[in-house]
Amino acid sequence: MADTALAQEKLFALRETISRMEGKTLHRLDGGPKASLSQDLVRIAENNAASPLPFDIPPLDRVLDGGLPRAGMAEIRSGELRNAGAATGLALSLCAFLQGHQDEADGSPAAVLWVGERTVAREAGEPFAPGLRDHGLMLENLVYALPRKLEEALWLAEAGLTSRAFKAVVLEIAGNPRRFGLSESRRLSLRARHAGSLLLLLRQGGGEEAGSTLFRIAASPAPSGFYRLPDGSLLSGTIGAAGFSLAVEKSPKPASSPLSQAMTIEWNAHERLFHEPEPRLPLYRKPAAAAHPGADLSASSDGPDRKEKMGSVLAFSRAS
Amino acid sequence: MRLTALDEKALGLGLKRGQGLAEAKAMCPDIDAIKAEPEADAGFLNALADWCSRYTPLVARSGMDGLFLDITGCCHLFGGEENLLSDALARLAGMGLSVSGAVSHTPGLSWALAHYGKAGSIAERLVDPARAERVLSPLPVAALRLEADVLEALSKMGLRTIGDLLDAPRAPLVRRFGQRLMMRLDQALGREEEPISPRLPVAGLSVERRLAEPVGREEDLLFLAGELSRAMLPMLEQRGLGGRLFELSLFRVDGAVFHVHAGSSKPLRDPRRMEALFSGRFAALKDELDAGFGFEIVRLSVCHAEPLEIRQMDMGAPVDTSQTLADFIDQATARFGADCLLVPVLRQSHVPERASAFLPAQEMPVRAVSSIQSGSASPFRPARPIRLFRYPEQVEAVAEVPEGPPVQFRWRRTMHRVVKAEGPERIAGEWWVDGEEAPTRDYFRIEDEAGRRYWLYREGLYEREPGMPRWFMHGFFA
């Protein structure tokens, strides 16, 4: 009996050490009275780390240990470059989510630094200001960097974090570059935690890789929602709120929350909030002839009442 | 091929300027002819002009072989005109150049003396205004910087020295040789102003330090930059200014001069931040800044300054992010250049690729903190993708003719089946930019089976516009 208690105490001490090294809050895993031995430690750790922002989506909050952390490094990756839209969208949604909460908190704008990548910009397009604004980001507070090399990108991300000017830094990298290893990842994560900002590592078209991130999410696109009409009904056949399918590959709390299957969430750009998808309407297999909602655009040529050509050809009209 | 310039030895052999190379080779078979490089000569003269800015900021080039230095108000720093001239000539001679110079109250007189004056002591090359006419009269008329045809006409008339011109009545001379002759004469004597145009703009403020022992290490240079910034501080404070563009001039022992520029996005006065800017610039320059045997003069100038208001510090307030943001932008720009950090801005255009632009972050004015909730995807606004291809990529699409949305399309060798489509949103070209023939585009928002959302457009209309319509991929939605 005494032996098991001693072993548990040792085990708890080890967990405590690891948690401290990872900069996480401690969890009372067993809920027993032994955990109270280090309650003051728990309190200190909780004071150090600002409380995470809850998404108000219970399964996601559970897996991510309370929601979006305000400080530290997190990874979002897209397995293929053609899913770059979804991964970028999710990362920017998280930034906009943070900006929205910052506005509510103290009114000062939360600046965002986006360190881009040249290959991705060529393969998947460059940021488009009207679209970013529609997505919920405040353009006045966005700085986009396009460095030439990975070393420059790392320097920019680190300097951005150190300056404490940004609430969120998005570091985009293509694939799994050799020069971005464990030590770089550890260094950036420490910087982010120290600066109290969120560093989102956006890995485009890369595989799973160990790193010193709080969590890692594989983002892929999911079917979008529908437009909601003023009377509350949904308009079928429309492309509404953007849907993301998230597979949490690494969780800050792996012991207490088993990694769940991919879940789908939608981003409401107007409210700058995430929500769970609504019950779906049956999808159209084939798009209707006039696909724009409510617009009955008639075909402007080739109508049935086109007049026949009259007479015989005397001279050809100009070909161009 | 002709000879354009000769050294002393070649002149001694009897060769002349303008002589054919073949003829010269026939006269002296073992001469060494080098191809003339006017651009390299001009570059060398510019480098010399930079070097001369150790005496005065106003240095102008004169033709291909001379420099004008406006030393008004600078002489006392070097112990008088005579010391300045002898110092400059000695240093230039030390570099292996044969130089002659003169000091007078007009550029014209200095030029004449430097080119045609008797070789003698330095004192004879210093002319005060009272002696100007006496010094000028024995010199040949060529010393007046005149055109070749005027010189020829003058020599035909028997007017050989400037003294002959001074004695002659002015009106007939003007009638015969034009206004220019008298203008040059008046300029040389100081009756008429002659401005010189400095090669580089004169900095509003500058501080320099001359070193007894040359330094070459980056840390020493940074330390000096910091010292100079601290010396600059009271001058900026007195004028209520802050610098936007700084220049650090480094004069190397062997005569080379380096200019390191560092810009700031906000008016700046704080010596520590100025030092940080230059540390970023030094990191970016790396090998371009070759210290060689070391630098002997270091000068910090403010090229562009703006008013800087002083604000009382607030102890309780949170950290001002706009200041830290400006610091970060300055640092990154100093290291990687202005086109590395960009700010997206919206522009007034309905053509998608013109609706968004990136401006260098450093050039953006201080952004006002807007309290407006800009994050709103209004349902009344057409949706736009978050990533846009710079060059739209062509796709093969199957679509209903003439104006239906695509049913499926092949992009980058992959087939995508369309599940949902919205459109068309018709965007015509801007006739005032693209001309009236620009094809119309019909944009569709597309969602494929996997849920990826694309922005596709068909360029051209069936039957109504010339050419076959084609389909393009233009961007990704979130």
Short mmCIF file of N, CA, C and O in Angstrom, two decimals, chain B residues 235-334:
data_model
loop_
_atom_site.label_atom_id
_atom_site.label_comp_id
_atom_site.label_asym_id
_atom_site.label_seq_id
_atom_site.Cartn_x
_atom_site.Cartn_y
_atom_site.Cartn_z
N MET B 235 21.04 68.46 -31.16
CA MET B 235 20.73 69.25 -32.36
C MET B 235 19.30 68.99 -32.81
O MET B 235 18.57 69.91 -33.19
N LEU B 236 18.89 67.71 -32.78
CA LEU B 236 17.53 67.38 -33.19
C LEU B 236 16.53 67.94 -32.19
O LEU B 236 15.48 68.46 -32.57
N GLU B 237 16.88 67.84 -30.90
CA GLU B 237 15.95 68.33 -29.87
C GLU B 237 15.74 69.82 -30.00
O GLU B 237 14.63 70.32 -29.89
N GLN B 238 16.83 70.53 -30.26
CA GLN B 238 16.76 71.98 -30.38
C GLN B 238 15.81 72.40 -31.49
O GLN B 238 15.08 73.37 -31.37
N ARG B 239 15.81 71.62 -32.59
CA ARG B 239 14.98 71.97 -33.73
C ARG B 239 13.63 71.31 -33.69
O ARG B 239 12.81 71.53 -34.58
N GLY B 240 13.40 70.45 -32.70
CA GLY B 240 12.12 69.75 -32.62
C GLY B 240 11.91 68.78 -33.76
O GLY B 240 10.81 68.61 -34.25
N LEU B 241 12.99 68.16 -34.22
CA LEU B 241 12.90 67.28 -35.39
C LEU B 241 13.23 65.84 -35.00
O LEU B 241 13.85 65.58 -33.97
N GLY B 242 12.81 64.95 -35.86
CA GLY B 242 13.23 63.55 -35.77
C GLY B 242 13.62 63.10 -37.16
O GLY B 242 13.01 63.51 -38.13
N GLY B 243 14.65 62.29 -37.27
CA GLY B 243 15.14 61.88 -38.59
C GLY B 243 14.33 60.73 -39.16
O GLY B 243 13.90 59.85 -38.43
N ARG B 244 14.09 60.76 -40.47
CA ARG B 244 13.45 59.62 -41.14
C ARG B 244 14.47 58.82 -41.95
O ARG B 244 14.32 57.64 -42.15
N LEU B 245 15.50 59.52 -42.45
CA LEU B 245 16.51 58.82 -43.24
C LEU B 245 17.88 59.27 -42.78
O LEU B 245 18.17 60.46 -42.76
N PHE B 246 18.70 58.31 -42.39
CA PHE B 246 20.03 58.62 -41.88
C PHE B 246 21.08 58.07 -42.84
O PHE B 246 20.84 57.08 -43.53
N GLU B 247 22.23 58.75 -42.85
CA GLU B 247 23.32 58.27 -43.70
C GLU B 247 24.57 58.23 -42.84
O GLU B 247 24.92 59.21 -42.18
N LEU B 248 25.21 57.08 -42.87
CA LEU B 248 26.48 56.96 -42.17
C LEU B 248 27.56 56.87 -43.24
O LEU B 248 27.57 55.93 -44.03
N SER B 249 28.43 57.89 -43.31
CA SER B 249 29.49 57.87 -44.31
C SER B 249 30.77 57.39 -43.65
O SER B 249 31.16 57.89 -42.60
N LEU B 250 31.39 56.42 -44.28
CA LEU B 250 32.62 55.84 -43.74
C LEU B 250 33.74 56.11 -44.72
O LEU B 250 33.68 55.67 -45.87
N PHE B 251 34.75 56.86 -44.31
CA PHE B 251 35.87 57.21 -45.18
C PHE B 251 37.01 56.23 -44.89
O PHE B 251 37.56 56.24 -43.79
N ARG B 252 37.32 55.41 -45.86
CA ARG B 252 38.38 54.43 -45.65
C ARG B 252 39.72 55.11 -45.84
O ARG B 252 39.84 56.11 -46.54
N VAL B 253 40.74 54.52 -45.24
CA VAL B 253 42.08 55.13 -45.25
C VAL B 253 42.57 55.33 -46.69
O VAL B 253 43.18 56.34 -47.02
N ASP B 254 42.25 54.38 -47.57
CA ASP B 254 42.79 54.46 -48.93
C ASP B 254 41.94 55.32 -49.85
O ASP B 254 42.15 55.33 -51.05
N GLY B 255 40.95 56.05 -49.31
CA GLY B 255 40.22 56.98 -50.15
C GLY B 255 38.83 56.54 -50.53
O GLY B 255 38.04 57.35 -51.00
N ALA B 256 38.49 55.26 -50.36
CA ALA B 256 37.15 54.81 -50.71
C ALA B 256 36.16 55.33 -49.66
O ALA B 256 36.51 55.46 -48.49
N VAL B 257 34.97 55.66 -50.10
CA VAL B 257 33.95 56.17 -49.19
C VAL B 257 32.71 55.30 -49.30
O VAL B 257 32.27 54.99 -50.41
N PHE B 258 32.18 54.85 -48.17
CA PHE B 258 30.96 54.05 -48.17
C PHE B 258 29.84 54.87 -47.54
O PHE B 258 30.07 55.56 -46.55
N HIS B 259 28.67 54.78 -48.15
CA HIS B 259 27.51 55.43 -47.54
C HIS B 259 26.53 54.33 -47.13
O HIS B 259 26.13 53.53 -47.98
N VAL B 260 26.17 54.29 -45.89
CA VAL B 260 25.19 53.31 -45.41
C VAL B 260 23.94 54.09 -45.02
O VAL B 260 23.99 54.96 -44.16
N HIS B 261 22.83 53.78 -45.69
CA HIS B 261 21.59 54.48 -45.40
C HIS B 261 20.70 53.62 -44.51
O HIS B 261 20.67 52.41 -44.67
N ALA B 262 20.01 54.25 -43.62
CA ALA B 262 19.04 53.53 -42.80
C ALA B 262 17.81 54.41 -42.65
O ALA B 262 17.92 55.58 -42.31
N GLY B 263 16.67 53.84 -42.94
CA GLY B 263 15.42 54.60 -42.86
C GLY B 263 14.61 54.18 -41.66
O GLY B 263 14.84 53.12 -41.08
N SER B 264 13.69 55.02 -41.29
CA SER B 264 12.84 54.71 -40.16
C SER B 264 11.41 55.07 -40.55
O SER B 264 11.21 55.99 -41.33
N SER B 265 10.45 54.33 -40.03
CA SER B 265 9.07 54.58 -40.46
C SER B 265 8.45 55.73 -39.69
O SER B 265 7.42 56.24 -40.07
N LYS B 266 9.06 56.13 -38.60
CA LYS B 266 8.55 57.27 -37.84
C LYS B 266 9.73 58.20 -37.57
O LYS B 266 10.86 57.73 -37.52
N PRO B 267 9.50 59.50 -37.39
CA PRO B 267 10.60 60.38 -37.02
C PRO B 267 11.29 59.86 -35.76
O PRO B 267 10.63 59.43 -34.82
N LEU B 268 12.60 59.89 -35.78
CA LEU B 268 13.36 59.15 -34.78
C LEU B 268 14.46 60.03 -34.21
O LEU B 268 15.11 60.79 -34.93
N ARG B 269 14.65 59.94 -32.88
CA ARG B 269 15.66 60.76 -32.24
C ARG B 269 16.48 59.94 -31.25
O ARG B 269 17.59 60.30 -30.90
N ASP B 270 15.91 58.84 -30.80
CA ASP B 270 16.51 58.05 -29.74
C ASP B 270 17.82 57.40 -30.21
O ASP B 270 17.83 56.62 -31.15
N PRO B 271 18.96 57.72 -29.59
CA PRO B 271 20.24 57.18 -30.06
C PRO B 271 20.28 55.65 -30.07
O PRO B 271 20.84 55.06 -30.98
N ARG B 272 19.64 55.01 -29.09
CA ARG B 272 19.71 53.56 -29.05
C ARG B 272 19.01 52.94 -30.25
O ARG B 272 19.46 51.96 -30.82
N ARG B 273 17.89 53.54 -30.65
CA ARG B 273 17.17 52.98 -31.79
C ARG B 273 17.91 53.26 -33.09
O ARG B 273 17.89 52.46 -34.02
N MET B 274 18.60 54.40 -33.15
CA MET B 274 19.41 54.68 -34.33
C MET B 274 20.53 53.66 -34.44
O MET B 274 20.84 53.14 -35.52
N GLU B 275 21.12 53.36 -33.32
CA GLU B 275 22.20 52.37 -33.31
C GLU B 275 21.66 51.00 -33.75
O GLU B 275 22.30 50.29 -34.52
N ALA B 276 20.46 50.67 -33.26
CA ALA B 276 19.85 49.38 -33.64
C ALA B 276 19.60 49.32 -35.14
O ALA B 276 19.79 48.28 -35.77
N LEU B 277 19.19 50.46 -35.72
CA LEU B 277 18.95 50.50 -37.17
C LEU B 277 20.24 50.17 -37.91
O LEU B 277 20.25 49.36 -38.83
N PHE B 278 21.33 50.80 -37.48
CA PHE B 278 22.59 50.57 -38.20
C PHE B 278 23.12 49.16 -37.96
O PHE B 278 23.77 48.60 -38.83
N SER B 279 22.82 48.61 -36.80
CA SER B 279 23.27 47.23 -36.59
C SER B 279 22.56 46.30 -37.56
O SER B 279 23.16 45.36 -38.10
N GLY B 280 21.27 46.58 -37.84
CA GLY B 280 20.55 45.79 -38.84
C GLY B 280 21.14 45.97 -40.23
O GLY B 280 21.29 45.02 -40.99
N ARG B 281 21.50 47.22 -40.54
CA ARG B 281 22.06 47.47 -41.86
C ARG B 281 23.41 46.77 -42.03
O ARG B 281 23.71 46.22 -43.07
N PHE B 282 24.24 46.81 -40.98
CA PHE B 282 25.55 46.16 -41.07
C PHE B 282 25.37 44.66 -41.27
O PHE B 282 26.10 44.03 -42.03
N ALA B 283 24.37 44.09 -40.59
CA ALA B 283 24.12 42.65 -40.74
C ALA B 283 23.73 42.35 -42.18
O ALA B 283 24.07 41.30 -42.72
N ALA B 284 22.98 43.27 -42.81
CA ALA B 284 22.54 43.01 -44.18
C ALA B 284 23.67 43.21 -45.17
O ALA B 284 23.74 42.53 -46.18
N LEU B 285 24.58 44.15 -44.88
CA LEU B 285 25.63 44.46 -45.85
C LEU B 285 26.71 43.38 -45.89
O LEU B 285 27.23 43.06 -46.93
N LYS B 286 27.02 42.84 -44.69
CA LYS B 286 28.02 41.77 -44.58
C LYS B 286 29.32 42.11 -45.32
O LYS B 286 30.06 42.99 -44.91
N ASP B 287 29.54 41.44 -46.47
CA ASP B 287 30.84 41.57 -47.13
C ASP B 287 30.96 42.81 -48.00
O ASP B 287 32.04 43.16 -48.43
N GLU B 288 29.83 43.44 -48.30
CA GLU B 288 29.90 44.61 -49.19
C GLU B 288 30.69 45.73 -48.53
O GLU B 288 31.29 46.56 -49.20
N LEU B 289 30.66 45.76 -47.22
CA LEU B 289 31.36 46.81 -46.49
C LEU B 289 32.75 46.28 -46.15
O LEU B 289 32.96 45.67 -45.12
N ASP B 290 33.68 46.52 -47.06
CA ASP B 290 35.02 45.97 -46.87
C ASP B 290 35.86 46.99 -46.10
O ASP B 290 36.15 48.07 -46.60
N ALA B 291 36.24 46.64 -44.88
CA ALA B 291 36.93 47.62 -44.03
C ALA B 291 38.39 47.84 -44.46
O ALA B 291 38.95 48.88 -44.17
N GLY B 292 38.97 46.90 -45.17
CA GLY B 292 40.35 47.08 -45.61
C GLY B 292 41.28 47.40 -44.46
O GLY B 292 41.32 46.69 -43.45
N PHE B 293 41.99 48.52 -44.58
CA PHE B 293 42.89 48.92 -43.49
C PHE B 293 42.19 49.80 -42.46
O PHE B 293 42.84 50.39 -41.62
N GLY B 294 40.89 49.96 -42.58
CA GLY B 294 40.16 50.68 -41.55
C GLY B 294 39.60 52.00 -42.04
O GLY B 294 39.96 52.50 -43.11
N PHE B 295 38.71 52.55 -41.24
CA PHE B 295 38.07 53.82 -41.58
C PHE B 295 38.65 54.92 -40.69
O PHE B 295 38.86 54.71 -39.50
N GLU B 296 38.86 56.10 -41.29
CA GLU B 296 39.47 57.18 -40.51
C GLU B 296 38.48 58.28 -40.16
O GLU B 296 38.69 59.01 -39.21
N ILE B 297 37.41 58.42 -40.97
CA ILE B 297 36.39 59.42 -40.64
C ILE B 297 35.04 58.73 -40.66
O ILE B 297 34.76 57.95 -41.58
N VAL B 298 34.24 58.98 -39.67
CA VAL B 298 32.87 58.44 -39.64
C VAL B 298 31.95 59.63 -39.48
O VAL B 298 32.15 60.46 -38.59
N ARG B 299 30.96 59.72 -40.37
CA ARG B 299 30.05 60.87 -40.30
C ARG B 299 28.62 60.37 -40.33
O ARG B 299 28.25 59.51 -41.11
N LEU B 300 27.81 60.93 -39.46
CA LEU B 300 26.38 60.61 -39.44
C LEU B 300 25.62 61.84 -39.89
O LEU B 300 25.80 62.93 -39.34
N SER B 301 24.78 61.69 -40.92
CA SER B 301 23.99 62.83 -41.40
C SER B 301 22.52 62.46 -41.36
O SER B 301 22.15 61.30 -41.51
N VAL B 302 21.69 63.46 -41.20
CA VAL B 302 20.25 63.28 -41.32
C VAL B 302 19.85 63.80 -42.69
O VAL B 302 19.96 64.98 -42.97
N CYS B 303 19.44 62.88 -43.57
CA CYS B 303 19.09 63.30 -44.92
C CYS B 303 17.68 63.83 -44.97
O CYS B 303 17.36 64.69 -45.77
N HIS B 304 16.81 63.26 -44.16
CA HIS B 304 15.42 63.68 -44.21
C HIS B 304 14.90 63.71 -42.78
O HIS B 304 15.03 62.73 -42.05
N ALA B 305 14.36 64.83 -42.39
CA ALA B 305 13.87 64.96 -41.01
C ALA B 305 12.44 65.47 -41.02
O ALA B 305 12.03 66.15 -41.96
N GLU B 306 11.70 65.11 -40.01
CA GLU B 306 10.32 65.55 -39.87
C GLU B 306 10.10 66.01 -38.44
O GLU B 306 10.80 65.55 -37.54
N PRO B 307 9.12 66.89 -38.25
CA PRO B 307 8.86 67.33 -36.87
C PRO B 307 8.47 66.15 -35.98
O PRO B 307 7.78 65.24 -36.42
N LEU B 308 8.97 66.20 -34.76
CA LEU B 308 8.67 65.11 -33.82
C LEU B 308 8.12 65.73 -32.56
O LEU B 308 8.77 66.55 -31.92
N GLU B 309 6.91 65.37 -32.25
CA GLU B 309 6.33 65.94 -31.04
C GLU B 309 6.74 65.08 -29.84
O GLU B 309 6.87 63.87 -29.95
N ILE B 310 6.96 65.74 -28.76
CA ILE B 310 7.39 65.03 -27.56
C ILE B 310 6.18 64.78 -26.69
O ILE B 310 5.36 65.68 -26.48
N ARG B 311 6.06 63.56 -26.23
CA ARG B 311 4.91 63.24 -25.40
C ARG B 311 5.36 62.82 -24.01
O ARG B 311 6.40 62.18 -23.85
N GLN B 312 4.57 63.18 -23.07
CA GLN B 312 4.86 62.79 -21.69
C GLN B 312 4.67 61.28 -21.57
O GLN B 312 3.72 60.71 -22.08
N MET B 313 5.61 60.63 -20.90
CA MET B 313 5.48 59.18 -20.72
C MET B 313 4.41 58.89 -19.69
O MET B 313 4.22 59.63 -18.74
N ASP B 314 3.70 57.81 -19.92
CA ASP B 314 2.65 57.41 -19.01
C ASP B 314 3.09 56.13 -18.31
O ASP B 314 3.32 55.13 -18.96
N MET B 315 3.22 56.20 -17.02
CA MET B 315 3.75 55.04 -16.30
C MET B 315 2.77 53.89 -16.29
O MET B 315 3.12 52.74 -16.41
N GLY B 316 1.50 54.21 -16.14
CA GLY B 316 0.52 53.15 -15.92
C GLY B 316 0.00 52.51 -17.20
O GLY B 316 -0.49 51.39 -17.19
N ALA B 317 0.12 53.23 -18.32
CA ALA B 317 -0.52 52.76 -19.55
C ALA B 317 0.18 51.50 -20.08
O ALA B 317 1.37 51.30 -19.83
N PRO B 318 -0.55 50.69 -20.81
CA PRO B 318 0.10 49.52 -21.40
C PRO B 318 1.09 49.95 -22.47
O PRO B 318 1.08 51.10 -22.92
N VAL B 319 1.92 49.01 -22.88
CA VAL B 319 2.95 49.32 -23.87
C VAL B 319 2.30 49.79 -25.17
O VAL B 319 1.32 49.20 -25.63
N ASP B 320 2.81 50.87 -25.71
CA ASP B 320 2.27 51.41 -26.95
C ASP B 320 2.71 50.51 -28.10
O ASP B 320 3.86 50.48 -28.48
N THR B 321 1.74 49.77 -28.66
CA THR B 321 2.12 48.79 -29.69
C THR B 321 2.55 49.49 -30.98
O THR B 321 3.32 48.93 -31.73
N SER B 322 2.04 50.71 -31.23
CA SER B 322 2.40 51.35 -32.50
C SER B 322 3.91 51.66 -32.51
O SER B 322 4.55 51.58 -33.54
N GLN B 323 4.45 51.97 -31.33
CA GLN B 323 5.88 52.24 -31.27
C GLN B 323 6.69 50.96 -31.49
O GLN B 323 7.65 50.94 -32.27
N THR B 324 6.28 49.88 -30.81
CA THR B 324 7.02 48.64 -30.99
C THR B 324 6.88 48.13 -32.41
O THR B 324 7.81 47.56 -32.97
N LEU B 325 5.70 48.36 -33.01
CA LEU B 325 5.49 47.93 -34.39
C LEU B 325 6.42 48.69 -35.32
O LEU B 325 7.05 48.12 -36.21
N ALA B 326 6.55 50.00 -35.09
CA ALA B 326 7.44 50.81 -35.92
C ALA B 326 8.89 50.33 -35.77
O ALA B 326 9.63 50.25 -36.75
N ASP B 327 9.25 49.99 -34.54
CA ASP B 327 10.60 49.47 -34.30
C ASP B 327 10.85 48.21 -35.11
O ASP B 327 11.89 48.05 -35.75
N PHE B 328 9.87 47.30 -35.04
CA PHE B 328 10.02 46.03 -35.75
C PHE B 328 10.13 46.26 -37.25
O PHE B 328 10.98 45.67 -37.92
N ILE B 329 9.28 47.16 -37.78
CA ILE B 329 9.29 47.43 -39.22
C ILE B 329 10.64 48.01 -39.63
O ILE B 329 11.23 47.62 -40.64
N ASP B 330 11.17 48.94 -38.82
CA ASP B 330 12.47 49.54 -39.14
C ASP B 330 13.57 48.50 -39.15
O ASP B 330 14.41 48.46 -40.04
N GLN B 331 13.55 47.65 -38.13
CA GLN B 331 14.58 46.62 -38.02
C GLN B 331 14.57 45.70 -39.22
O GLN B 331 15.60 45.45 -39.84
N ALA B 332 13.36 45.21 -39.55
CA ALA B 332 13.26 44.24 -40.65
C ALA B 332 13.59 44.90 -41.97
O ALA B 332 14.22 44.29 -42.83
N THR B 333 13.18 46.17 -42.14
CA THR B 333 13.47 46.85 -43.40
C THR B 333 14.96 47.12 -43.55
O THR B 333 15.51 46.99 -44.63
N ALA B 334 15.60 47.48 -42.42
CA ALA B 334 17.03 47.73 -42.49
C ALA B 334 17.76 46.46 -42.89
O ALA B 334 18.77 46.50 -43.59
#
